Amino acid sequence: MLIHNADRRMQIYGALLLLPAAVLLGTFAYLPTVSTLVNSLFLPGFRGSPPEFVGLENYALLIEDRTFWRVARNNLVYALGTIPTSIALALGMALFVNARLPGRGFVRMAYFTPTILPMIAAANIWMFFYAPQIGLFNKILGTLGLSGVNWLGDPSVALGSVIVMTIWKEAGFFMIFYLAALQSIPPELKEASDLEGTGRWSFFWRVTFPLLMPTTLFVLINALINAVRVVDHLFILTKGGPNNATNLLLYYVYENAFSFFDRTYAATITVVILLVLAVVATVKFTILDRRTHYQ
Amino acid sequence: MSQTSLMSAANRRFALRLPSLETTAAWLLALIWIFPLLYAFWAAFHPAAYMVRFDLFAPVTLENFANAWAQAPFARYYLNTFLLVTGVVLAQFVVCTLAGFAFARFPIPGKEILFMLVLIQLFVFPEVLIVENYRIASSLGLVDTITGIGLPYVASAFGIFLLRQTFKTIPRELEDAARIEGCGWMAILLKVYVPLAKPTYLAYGLVSVSHHWNNFLWPLVVTNSVESRPLTVGLGIFSAPETGVNWATVSAATLLSIAPLLVAFLLFQRQFVQSFLRAGIR
């Protein structure tokens, strides 16, 4: 009886310890998630009239919304454009910095520095490169006698310009995870392969690369999240333009909510983002967490 | 032949050895990567006229910084960012410590499910839910306050997770010893668990500081006046192309906004990298 009481007390104490976090998570994560889902089933009430329940009508609108499809496609292109390149570069950088290299400290710093800048600052800096008349890129093209490119104003180039900047910003961040993984690879493997006379290239593809697979998956998850979560640079570089050529899902949510004041439609697009994140989360918790590599 | 000339001959031979292809590639990539920042530095310290025609011997000036400082209330933005970052990190420490401790040491019914629920927040960030979080913030009267910017991030799943992991590795004997000395749960937490988790607090603190120093979208949504606006939002408004502020001033403002974090990073590079690593390996 006494023990039972002590147990109860522990339980209550533990619950009290959890309370602040539970209240905050409830207020700013679960409640807004649920109300996003609910709101996507309504049309906003005008002039004080209550919102009207319309079922899946917002989703029907979404499917017919050509801008939405354009934005969704952009986001896919953006993810495909940034992620593999960033990861490949990150791996290359980590291999460089992990090897004996003169000025290694500087090189590592150079790779990593973009990571600690705010995205807004990075976008400002890249504005100096991309600007039409006075931007550095067009100046260089000009001295070579070529005509300038409208890096951010030409719909066929603008998304590519945003992608290039994002790669610059992210590769160094992923590099550190590879670097840590490389340093945990037992040196005996390299020694053994040297005895065998294995070439460096085949050592990389047969030993290093497979051993880095968990890191690659981990970085991939992070990169996928960032591809739907970070749209700060659009506010400076393109505002989603020209003609939605660089608009991404979360920016489109922002536009609908705070420029067009269409809250329920914004909620509907948010549901799409939440679905994407749910897929990523499922992959992480089922595939990644089976490997206890990170735990 | 004297000793010195022998040395210099050896040095020369060393210098003449061409760097390998990889070294060249590594350095080339490093130079490309650092170049944008160097360019911004150059632009910030030279008169605006030289933005259009690059000249290595252009006069150096601090005028751009003075202009930026005068044209926007950067001092106030600095203060706001500073208050935001310290407030968020301290609140995170408290809330995540309590929750992490509960998950690590207390028999709570349905603990596994609760913990999974917490981990959901690793994917559903406040910035994804801007629409609804804005409504919640406004119904709580938190719009345009620094508290409003920070509060959604206080119960950080990531912080709870990290601290739970750390607390789990602390040997139970230490706790038992403290209990024999007559410590209650709070004293045990503060005297045994928290001091031993110092490296975790440092790593998490650094990551959190840089995240909130750099955060933009949610602060943009929830602030609408100079009183609460952090640096990133101030900079975003200041340098939006339509404002027509000249470039040299924009780059000065950009450097102003990133300087503290950049300097901290250059001074404590190792800790930064270590922290991001510790924090990243979830």
Coordinates of C-alpha atoms in Angstrom, one line a residue:
Chain A
M1 CA 0.0 0.0 0.0
L2 CA 2.8 2.3 1.0
I3 CA 4.8 1.4 -2.1
H4 CA 1.7 1.9 -4.3
N5 CA 1.3 5.4 -2.8
A6 CA 4.9 6.3 -3.5
D7 CA 4.4 5.2 -7.1
R8 CA 1.4 7.4 -7.5
R9 CA 3.3 10.3 -6.1
M10 CA 6.1 9.7 -8.6
Q11 CA 3.6 9.6 -11.4
I12 CA 1.9 12.8 -10.3
Y13 CA 5.3 14.5 -9.9
G14 CA 6.4 13.4 -13.3
A15 CA 3.2 14.7 -14.8
L16 CA 3.7 18.0 -13.2
L17 CA 7.2 18.2 -14.6
L18 CA 5.8 17.6 -18.1
L19 CA 3.0 20.2 -17.6
P20 CA 4.7 23.4 -18.9
A21 CA 6.0 21.6 -22.0
A22 CA 2.6 20.0 -22.6
V23 CA 0.7 23.2 -22.3
L24 CA 3.1 25.0 -24.7
L25 CA 3.2 22.1 -27.2
G26 CA -0.6 21.9 -27.1
T27 CA -1.0 25.6 -27.7
F28 CA 1.6 26.1 -30.5
A29 CA 1.8 22.7 -32.2
Y30 CA -1.2 20.4 -31.7
L31 CA -4.0 22.9 -31.5
P32 CA -2.8 24.8 -34.6
T33 CA -2.3 21.5 -36.5
V34 CA -5.9 20.5 -35.7
S35 CA -7.4 23.9 -36.4
T36 CA -5.5 23.9 -39.7
L37 CA -7.2 20.7 -40.7
V38 CA -10.6 21.9 -39.5
N39 CA -10.2 25.3 -41.2
S40 CA -9.4 23.6 -44.5
L41 CA -13.0 22.4 -44.5
F42 CA -14.5 25.8 -44.2
L43 CA -15.0 29.0 -46.2
P44 CA -14.3 32.2 -44.4
G45 CA -17.4 34.1 -43.2
F46 CA -17.6 37.6 -44.6
R47 CA -18.4 40.6 -42.5
G48 CA -18.8 38.9 -39.2
S49 CA -20.9 36.0 -40.5
P50 CA -19.7 32.7 -39.2
P51 CA -17.5 30.5 -41.4
E52 CA -19.4 28.1 -43.7
F53 CA -18.7 24.4 -43.7
V54 CA -17.9 23.3 -47.2
G55 CA -16.4 19.9 -46.8
L56 CA -13.7 19.2 -49.3
E57 CA -14.5 22.2 -51.6
N58 CA -11.2 23.9 -50.7
Y59 CA -9.4 20.8 -51.9
A60 CA -11.3 20.8 -55.1
L61 CA -10.3 24.5 -55.6
L62 CA -6.7 23.5 -54.9
I63 CA -6.7 20.8 -57.5
E64 CA -8.0 23.3 -60.1
D65 CA -5.7 26.0 -59.0
R66 CA -3.0 26.2 -61.6
T67 CA -0.8 28.4 -59.5
F68 CA -0.9 25.7 -56.7
W69 CA 0.4 23.1 -59.2
R70 CA 3.0 25.5 -60.4
V71 CA 4.1 26.1 -56.8
A72 CA 4.1 22.4 -56.0
R73 CA 6.1 21.6 -59.1
N74 CA 8.6 24.4 -58.2
N75 CA 9.0 23.0 -54.7
L76 CA 9.7 19.6 -56.2
V77 CA 12.2 21.0 -58.6
Y78 CA 13.7 23.1 -55.8
A79 CA 14.1 19.9 -53.7
L80 CA 15.6 17.9 -56.5
G81 CA 17.9 20.8 -57.5
T82 CA 19.2 21.5 -54.0
I83 CA 19.3 18.2 -52.2
P84 CA 21.5 15.8 -54.3
T85 CA 24.0 18.6 -55.1
S86 CA 24.2 19.8 -51.6
I87 CA 24.8 16.3 -50.3
A88 CA 27.4 15.5 -52.9
L89 CA 29.2 18.7 -52.2
A90 CA 29.0 18.1 -48.5
L91 CA 30.5 14.7 -48.9
G92 CA 33.3 16.1 -51.1
M93 CA 34.0 18.9 -48.7
A94 CA 34.1 16.4 -45.8
L95 CA 36.6 14.2 -47.7
F96 CA 38.7 17.2 -48.5
V97 CA 38.8 18.5 -44.9
N98 CA 39.3 15.0 -43.5
A99 CA 42.5 14.5 -45.6
R100 CA 45.9 16.1 -44.9
L101 CA 45.5 19.4 -46.5
P102 CA 47.5 22.6 -46.2
G103 CA 45.4 25.3 -44.6
R104 CA 42.8 22.8 -43.5
G105 CA 41.4 25.1 -40.8
F106 CA 40.7 27.9 -43.2
V107 CA 39.2 25.6 -45.8
R108 CA 36.8 24.0 -43.2
M109 CA 35.8 27.5 -42.0
A110 CA 35.2 28.7 -45.5
Y111 CA 32.9 25.7 -46.2
F112 CA 31.0 26.1 -42.9
T113 CA 30.6 29.9 -42.7
P114 CA 27.5 30.3 -44.9
T115 CA 25.7 28.0 -42.5
I116 CA 25.7 30.4 -39.6
L117 CA 24.4 33.4 -41.6
P118 CA 20.7 34.2 -41.6
M119 CA 19.1 33.2 -44.8
I120 CA 18.0 36.9 -45.2
A121 CA 21.7 38.0 -45.0
A122 CA 22.7 35.4 -47.5
A123 CA 20.0 36.5 -49.9
N124 CA 21.1 40.1 -49.6
I125 CA 24.7 39.1 -50.5
W126 CA 23.6 37.1 -53.5
M127 CA 21.5 40.0 -54.6
F128 CA 24.8 41.7 -55.4
F129 CA 25.6 38.9 -57.8
Y130 CA 22.2 38.5 -59.4
A131 CA 21.1 42.1 -59.9
P132 CA 20.5 42.9 -63.6
Q133 CA 22.7 45.9 -64.4
I134 CA 25.1 46.2 -61.6
G135 CA 25.3 42.6 -60.4
L136 CA 28.7 41.0 -60.4
F137 CA 27.7 38.0 -62.6
N138 CA 26.5 40.2 -65.4
K139 CA 29.5 42.5 -65.0
I140 CA 31.7 39.4 -65.6
L141 CA 29.7 38.4 -68.6
G142 CA 29.9 42.0 -69.9
T143 CA 33.7 42.0 -69.7
L144 CA 33.7 38.8 -71.7
G145 CA 31.6 40.5 -74.2
L146 CA 28.5 38.5 -73.5
S147 CA 25.0 39.9 -72.8
G148 CA 23.8 39.7 -69.3
V149 CA 21.2 37.3 -67.9
N150 CA 18.2 38.4 -65.9
W151 CA 19.0 36.0 -63.1
L152 CA 16.0 36.6 -61.0
G153 CA 13.7 38.2 -63.5
D154 CA 13.7 35.6 -66.2
P155 CA 11.1 32.8 -65.4
S156 CA 13.3 30.1 -66.9
V157 CA 16.4 31.0 -64.9
A158 CA 15.0 32.4 -61.6
L159 CA 14.4 29.2 -59.8
G160 CA 17.8 27.9 -60.8
S161 CA 19.3 31.1 -59.3
V162 CA 17.5 30.5 -56.0
I163 CA 18.6 26.9 -56.0
V164 CA 22.3 27.8 -56.5
M165 CA 22.2 30.2 -53.5
T166 CA 20.5 27.5 -51.4
I167 CA 23.2 25.0 -52.2
W168 CA 25.9 27.5 -51.1
K169 CA 24.0 28.0 -47.9
E170 CA 23.4 24.4 -47.0
A171 CA 26.3 22.3 -48.2
G172 CA 28.6 23.3 -45.3
F173 CA 26.0 22.4 -42.8
F174 CA 25.7 18.8 -44.1
M175 CA 29.5 18.6 -44.3
I176 CA 29.9 18.5 -40.5
F177 CA 27.8 15.3 -40.2
Y178 CA 29.9 13.6 -42.9
L179 CA 33.0 14.8 -41.2
A180 CA 32.0 13.3 -37.9
A181 CA 31.0 10.0 -39.6
L182 CA 34.3 9.9 -41.5
Q183 CA 36.2 10.3 -38.2
S184 CA 34.4 7.4 -36.7
I185 CA 35.5 5.0 -39.5
P186 CA 38.1 2.7 -38.0
P187 CA 41.5 3.3 -39.5
E188 CA 42.2 -0.4 -39.6
L189 CA 39.9 -0.6 -42.6
K190 CA 42.1 1.7 -44.6
E191 CA 45.2 -0.1 -43.5
A192 CA 43.8 -3.4 -44.5
S193 CA 42.8 -2.1 -47.9
D194 CA 46.3 -0.6 -48.4
L195 CA 47.8 -4.1 -47.7
E196 CA 45.4 -5.6 -50.2
G197 CA 46.4 -2.9 -52.7
T198 CA 42.9 -1.6 -53.1
G199 CA 42.8 1.7 -55.0
R200 CA 41.5 4.8 -53.3
W201 CA 38.6 5.1 -55.6
S202 CA 37.3 1.5 -55.1
F203 CA 38.0 1.9 -51.3
F204 CA 35.7 4.9 -51.3
W205 CA 32.9 3.2 -53.2
R206 CA 33.2 -0.2 -51.5
V207 CA 34.0 0.9 -47.9
T208 CA 33.6 4.6 -47.1
F209 CA 30.4 5.3 -49.1
P210 CA 28.4 2.3 -47.7
L211 CA 29.5 3.2 -44.2
L212 CA 28.3 6.7 -44.7
M213 CA 24.9 5.6 -45.8
P214 CA 23.2 6.3 -42.4
T215 CA 24.6 9.8 -42.4
T216 CA 23.4 10.3 -46.0
L217 CA 19.9 9.3 -45.0
F218 CA 20.0 11.5 -41.9
V219 CA 21.2 14.5 -44.0
L220 CA 18.6 13.7 -46.6
I221 CA 15.8 13.9 -44.0
N222 CA 17.1 17.3 -42.8
A223 CA 17.4 18.6 -46.4
L224 CA 13.9 17.5 -47.2
I225 CA 12.5 19.3 -44.2
N226 CA 14.4 22.5 -45.1
A227 CA 13.1 22.3 -48.7
V228 CA 9.6 22.9 -47.5
R229 CA 10.4 24.9 -44.4
V230 CA 12.8 27.7 -45.4
V231 CA 11.4 30.3 -47.8
D232 CA 13.1 33.4 -46.2
H233 CA 15.3 34.1 -49.3
L234 CA 12.3 34.5 -51.5
F235 CA 11.3 37.6 -49.6
I236 CA 14.5 39.3 -50.7
L237 CA 15.4 37.7 -54.0
T238 CA 12.1 37.2 -56.0
K239 CA 9.0 37.5 -53.9
G240 CA 8.0 34.2 -55.5
G241 CA 8.1 35.8 -58.9
P242 CA 8.4 36.4 -61.8
N243 CA 4.9 35.1 -62.4
N244 CA 5.2 32.5 -59.6
A245 CA 8.3 31.0 -61.2
T246 CA 10.1 30.8 -57.9
N247 CA 7.1 30.5 -55.6
L248 CA 7.3 27.7 -53.0
L249 CA 4.5 26.0 -51.0
L250 CA 5.2 27.8 -47.7
Y251 CA 5.6 31.2 -49.4
Y252 CA 2.3 30.6 -51.2
V253 CA 0.7 29.9 -47.8
Y254 CA 2.1 33.2 -46.5
E255 CA 0.8 35.0 -49.6
N256 CA -2.7 33.6 -49.2
A257 CA -2.9 34.3 -45.5
F258 CA -1.2 37.7 -45.2
S259 CA -1.5 39.3 -48.7
F260 CA -4.8 37.8 -50.0
F261 CA -6.4 37.3 -46.5
D262 CA -7.7 33.9 -47.5
R263 CA -7.2 32.0 -44.3
T264 CA -9.0 28.9 -45.1
Y265 CA -7.3 28.4 -48.4
A266 CA -4.0 29.1 -46.7
A267 CA -4.9 26.3 -44.3
T268 CA -5.6 24.0 -47.2
I269 CA -2.2 24.5 -48.7
T270 CA -0.7 24.1 -45.2
V271 CA -2.3 20.6 -45.0
V272 CA -0.4 19.7 -48.2
I273 CA 2.9 20.8 -46.4
L274 CA 1.9 18.8 -43.3
L275 CA 1.3 15.7 -45.5
V276 CA 4.8 16.1 -47.0
L277 CA 6.3 16.4 -43.5
A278 CA 4.3 13.4 -42.3
V279 CA 5.7 11.3 -45.0
V280 CA 9.3 12.5 -44.2
A281 CA 8.6 11.8 -40.5
T282 CA 7.3 8.4 -41.2
V283 CA 10.4 7.5 -43.2
K284 CA 12.6 8.8 -40.4
F285 CA 10.9 6.9 -37.6
T286 CA 10.5 3.7 -39.5
I287 CA 13.7 3.4 -41.5
L288 CA 16.2 5.6 -39.8
D289 CA 15.5 4.8 -36.2
R290 CA 15.9 1.1 -36.8
R291 CA 19.6 1.9 -37.2
T292 CA 20.8 2.9 -33.8
H293 CA 23.7 4.7 -35.4
Y294 CA 22.5 8.0 -34.0
Q295 CA 21.1 7.0 -30.7
Chain B
M1 CA 77.6 26.1 -48.2
S2 CA 76.2 27.6 -45.0
Q3 CA 73.3 26.2 -43.0
T4 CA 70.9 28.9 -44.1
S5 CA 71.4 28.5 -47.8
L6 CA 70.9 24.7 -47.4
M7 CA 67.6 25.5 -45.6
S8 CA 66.5 27.8 -48.3
A9 CA 67.3 25.4 -51.0
A10 CA 65.2 22.7 -49.3
N11 CA 62.4 25.3 -48.9
R12 CA 62.5 26.2 -52.5
R13 CA 62.3 22.5 -53.5
F14 CA 59.3 22.2 -51.2
A15 CA 57.7 25.3 -52.7
L16 CA 58.2 24.1 -56.2
R17 CA 56.4 20.9 -55.6
L18 CA 53.0 21.4 -57.3
P19 CA 50.0 20.9 -55.0
S20 CA 48.1 17.8 -55.8
L21 CA 44.9 18.0 -57.8
E22 CA 42.8 17.5 -54.7
T23 CA 44.4 20.3 -52.7
T24 CA 43.8 22.6 -55.6
A25 CA 40.2 21.5 -55.8
A26 CA 39.7 21.9 -52.1
W27 CA 41.1 25.3 -52.0
L28 CA 39.3 26.5 -55.1
L29 CA 36.0 25.4 -53.6
A30 CA 36.9 27.1 -50.4
L31 CA 37.6 30.3 -52.2
I32 CA 34.4 30.1 -54.1
W33 CA 32.5 29.5 -50.9
I34 CA 34.0 32.3 -48.9
F35 CA 33.9 34.8 -51.8
P36 CA 30.3 36.0 -51.4
L37 CA 31.1 37.1 -47.9
L38 CA 34.3 38.7 -48.8
Y39 CA 32.5 40.6 -51.6
A40 CA 29.9 41.8 -49.1
F41 CA 32.8 43.0 -46.8
W42 CA 34.4 44.9 -49.7
A43 CA 31.1 46.5 -50.7
A44 CA 30.4 47.6 -47.1
F45 CA 33.8 49.3 -46.6
H46 CA 33.9 51.3 -49.9
P47 CA 32.0 54.2 -51.2
A48 CA 28.8 53.4 -53.1
A49 CA 30.2 54.7 -56.4
Y50 CA 32.7 51.7 -56.4
M51 CA 29.9 49.1 -56.3
V52 CA 29.6 49.6 -60.0
R53 CA 33.2 49.6 -61.0
F54 CA 35.5 47.4 -59.0
D55 CA 38.8 49.0 -58.0
L56 CA 41.1 47.4 -55.6
F57 CA 42.5 50.7 -54.5
A58 CA 39.1 52.4 -53.8
P59 CA 39.1 54.5 -50.6
V60 CA 38.0 52.7 -47.5
T61 CA 35.2 54.3 -45.6
L62 CA 32.9 53.7 -42.7
E63 CA 30.2 55.9 -44.1
N64 CA 28.0 53.0 -45.2
F65 CA 27.7 51.8 -41.6
A66 CA 26.9 55.2 -40.4
N67 CA 24.2 55.5 -43.1
A68 CA 22.7 52.1 -42.2
W69 CA 22.7 52.9 -38.6
A70 CA 21.0 56.3 -39.2
Q71 CA 18.4 55.1 -41.7
A72 CA 16.9 52.3 -39.6
P73 CA 16.7 51.7 -35.9
F74 CA 19.3 49.0 -35.8
A75 CA 20.2 49.7 -32.2
R76 CA 16.6 48.8 -31.3
Y77 CA 16.6 45.7 -33.5
Y78 CA 19.8 44.6 -31.8
L79 CA 18.2 45.0 -28.4
N80 CA 15.1 43.1 -29.6
T81 CA 17.1 40.2 -31.0
F82 CA 19.2 40.1 -27.9
L83 CA 16.2 40.0 -25.6
L84 CA 14.5 37.4 -27.8
V85 CA 17.5 35.1 -28.0
T86 CA 18.3 35.2 -24.2
G87 CA 14.6 34.8 -23.3
V88 CA 14.0 31.9 -25.6
V89 CA 17.2 30.0 -24.6
L90 CA 16.6 30.5 -20.9
A91 CA 12.9 29.5 -21.1
Q92 CA 13.9 26.5 -23.3
F93 CA 16.4 25.4 -20.7
V94 CA 13.8 25.5 -17.9
V95 CA 10.9 23.8 -19.8
C96 CA 13.0 21.2 -21.6
T97 CA 14.9 20.3 -18.4
L98 CA 11.7 19.6 -16.5
A99 CA 10.2 17.6 -19.4
G100 CA 13.5 15.8 -20.2
F101 CA 13.9 14.9 -16.5
A102 CA 10.3 13.6 -16.4
F103 CA 10.8 11.4 -19.5
A104 CA 14.2 10.1 -18.3
R105 CA 13.3 9.3 -14.7
F106 CA 9.6 9.1 -13.9
P107 CA 7.1 6.3 -14.5
I108 CA 4.5 8.1 -16.4
P109 CA 1.7 6.1 -17.9
G110 CA 1.8 6.1 -21.7
K111 CA 5.3 7.6 -21.6
E112 CA 6.3 6.1 -25.0
I113 CA 3.2 7.6 -26.8
L114 CA 3.7 10.9 -25.1
F115 CA 7.3 11.0 -26.2
M116 CA 6.3 10.2 -29.8
L117 CA 3.8 13.1 -29.6
V118 CA 6.6 15.4 -28.5
L119 CA 8.9 14.2 -31.3
I120 CA 6.2 15.3 -33.8
Q121 CA 7.2 18.8 -33.1
L122 CA 10.5 18.1 -34.8
F123 CA 8.6 18.1 -38.0
V124 CA 5.7 20.5 -37.4
F125 CA 7.5 23.8 -36.8
P126 CA 5.9 27.0 -35.7
E127 CA 6.8 28.5 -39.1
V128 CA 4.8 25.9 -41.0
L129 CA 1.7 26.7 -38.9
I130 CA 2.1 30.5 -39.3
V131 CA -1.6 31.0 -40.2
E132 CA -3.1 29.4 -37.1
N133 CA -0.2 30.4 -34.8
Y134 CA -0.8 34.0 -35.7
R135 CA -4.5 33.6 -34.6
I136 CA -3.5 31.9 -31.4
A137 CA -0.8 34.6 -30.7
S138 CA -3.4 37.3 -31.4
S139 CA -6.0 35.8 -29.1
L140 CA -3.4 35.6 -26.4
G141 CA -2.5 39.3 -27.0
L142 CA 1.0 38.3 -28.0
V143 CA 1.1 39.9 -31.5
D144 CA 3.9 42.4 -31.8
T145 CA 5.7 41.3 -28.6
I146 CA 9.0 39.6 -28.2
T147 CA 7.3 37.0 -26.1
G148 CA 5.1 36.3 -29.1
I149 CA 8.1 35.6 -31.3
G150 CA 9.7 33.3 -28.8
L151 CA 7.0 31.4 -27.0
P152 CA 6.0 28.9 -29.8
Y153 CA 9.6 27.7 -29.7
V154 CA 10.0 27.3 -25.9
A155 CA 8.8 23.7 -25.6
S156 CA 11.3 22.5 -28.1
A157 CA 11.0 18.8 -28.9
F158 CA 14.6 18.8 -29.8
G159 CA 15.7 20.2 -26.4
I160 CA 13.5 17.7 -24.6
F161 CA 15.0 14.9 -26.6
L162 CA 18.6 15.9 -26.1
L163 CA 18.2 16.4 -22.3
R164 CA 16.3 13.2 -21.9
Q165 CA 19.2 11.3 -23.6
T166 CA 21.8 13.0 -21.4
F167 CA 19.9 12.5 -18.2
K168 CA 19.5 8.8 -19.1
T169 CA 23.2 8.3 -19.2
I170 CA 23.8 9.7 -15.7
P171 CA 24.5 6.8 -13.2
R172 CA 21.7 6.2 -10.8
E173 CA 24.2 5.8 -7.9
L174 CA 24.8 9.6 -7.9
E175 CA 21.1 10.2 -7.5
D176 CA 20.9 7.6 -4.7
A177 CA 23.8 9.2 -2.9
A178 CA 22.1 12.6 -3.1
R179 CA 18.9 11.1 -1.7
I180 CA 20.7 9.6 1.3
E181 CA 21.9 13.1 2.0
G182 CA 18.3 14.1 2.2
C183 CA 17.8 15.8 -1.2
G184 CA 14.3 16.0 -2.7
W185 CA 13.6 15.6 -6.4
M186 CA 14.2 19.2 -7.2
A187 CA 17.5 19.3 -5.4
I188 CA 18.6 16.1 -7.1
L189 CA 17.7 17.6 -10.5
L190 CA 19.6 20.8 -9.8
K191 CA 22.6 19.3 -7.9
V192 CA 23.1 16.1 -9.8
Y193 CA 21.5 16.1 -13.3
V194 CA 21.8 19.7 -14.4
P195 CA 25.6 20.1 -13.6
L196 CA 26.4 16.8 -15.3
A197 CA 24.5 17.9 -18.4
K198 CA 26.5 21.1 -18.9
P199 CA 28.0 20.1 -22.3
T200 CA 24.5 19.3 -23.6
Y201 CA 23.3 22.7 -22.4
L202 CA 26.2 24.4 -24.1
A203 CA 25.6 22.6 -27.4
Y204 CA 21.9 23.1 -27.4
G205 CA 22.3 26.7 -26.3
L206 CA 24.6 27.5 -29.2
V207 CA 22.4 25.9 -31.7
S208 CA 19.4 27.6 -30.3
V209 CA 21.0 31.0 -30.2
S210 CA 22.1 30.8 -33.8
H211 CA 18.7 29.5 -34.9
H212 CA 16.8 32.3 -33.2
W213 CA 19.3 35.0 -34.2
N214 CA 18.6 33.9 -37.8
N215 CA 15.0 33.1 -37.7
F216 CA 12.8 35.2 -40.0
L217 CA 9.4 34.0 -41.2
W218 CA 7.5 33.7 -37.9
P219 CA 9.0 36.9 -36.5
L220 CA 8.0 38.6 -39.7
V221 CA 4.4 37.4 -39.4
V222 CA 4.0 38.2 -35.7
T223 CA 5.7 41.6 -35.4
N224 CA 4.6 44.8 -37.0
S225 CA 6.5 47.6 -35.3
V226 CA 10.0 48.7 -34.4
E227 CA 9.4 47.9 -30.7
S228 CA 9.5 44.1 -31.3
R229 CA 11.1 43.6 -34.6
P230 CA 14.3 41.5 -34.5
L231 CA 17.4 42.1 -36.7
T232 CA 16.5 39.7 -39.4
V233 CA 13.1 41.2 -40.0
G234 CA 14.5 44.7 -39.7
L235 CA 17.2 43.8 -42.3
G236 CA 14.6 42.2 -44.5
I237 CA 12.5 45.4 -44.5
F238 CA 15.4 47.7 -44.8
S239 CA 17.0 45.9 -47.8
A240 CA 13.9 45.0 -49.8
P241 CA 14.7 46.0 -53.4
E242 CA 11.8 48.4 -53.6
T243 CA 13.0 50.6 -50.8
G244 CA 15.8 51.8 -53.1
V245 CA 18.5 51.9 -50.4
N246 CA 21.8 51.9 -52.1
W247 CA 23.8 48.7 -52.1
A248 CA 26.8 49.7 -50.2
T249 CA 24.5 50.6 -47.3
V250 CA 22.6 47.3 -47.6
S251 CA 25.8 45.4 -47.4
A252 CA 26.9 47.4 -44.4
A253 CA 23.5 46.7 -42.8
T254 CA 23.9 43.0 -43.6
L255 CA 27.3 42.9 -42.0
L256 CA 26.0 44.7 -39.0
S257 CA 23.3 42.1 -38.6
I258 CA 25.6 39.1 -38.8
A259 CA 28.6 40.5 -37.1
P260 CA 28.1 39.2 -33.5
L261 CA 27.3 35.7 -34.6
L262 CA 30.1 35.7 -37.2
V263 CA 32.6 36.9 -34.7
A264 CA 31.4 34.4 -32.1
F265 CA 31.7 31.7 -34.7
L266 CA 35.2 32.6 -35.7
L267 CA 36.3 32.7 -32.1
F268 CA 34.6 29.5 -31.0
Q269 CA 34.7 27.5 -34.3
R270 CA 35.3 24.2 -32.6
Q271 CA 32.5 24.6 -30.1
F272 CA 30.1 25.6 -32.8
V273 CA 30.9 22.7 -35.0
Q274 CA 30.8 20.3 -32.1
S275 CA 27.5 21.7 -31.0
F276 CA 25.9 21.4 -34.3
L277 CA 27.1 17.9 -34.4
R278 CA 25.9 16.9 -31.0
A279 CA 22.6 18.6 -31.6
G280 CA 22.2 17.2 -35.1
I281 CA 22.7 13.6 -34.3
R282 CA 19.2 12.9 -33.1

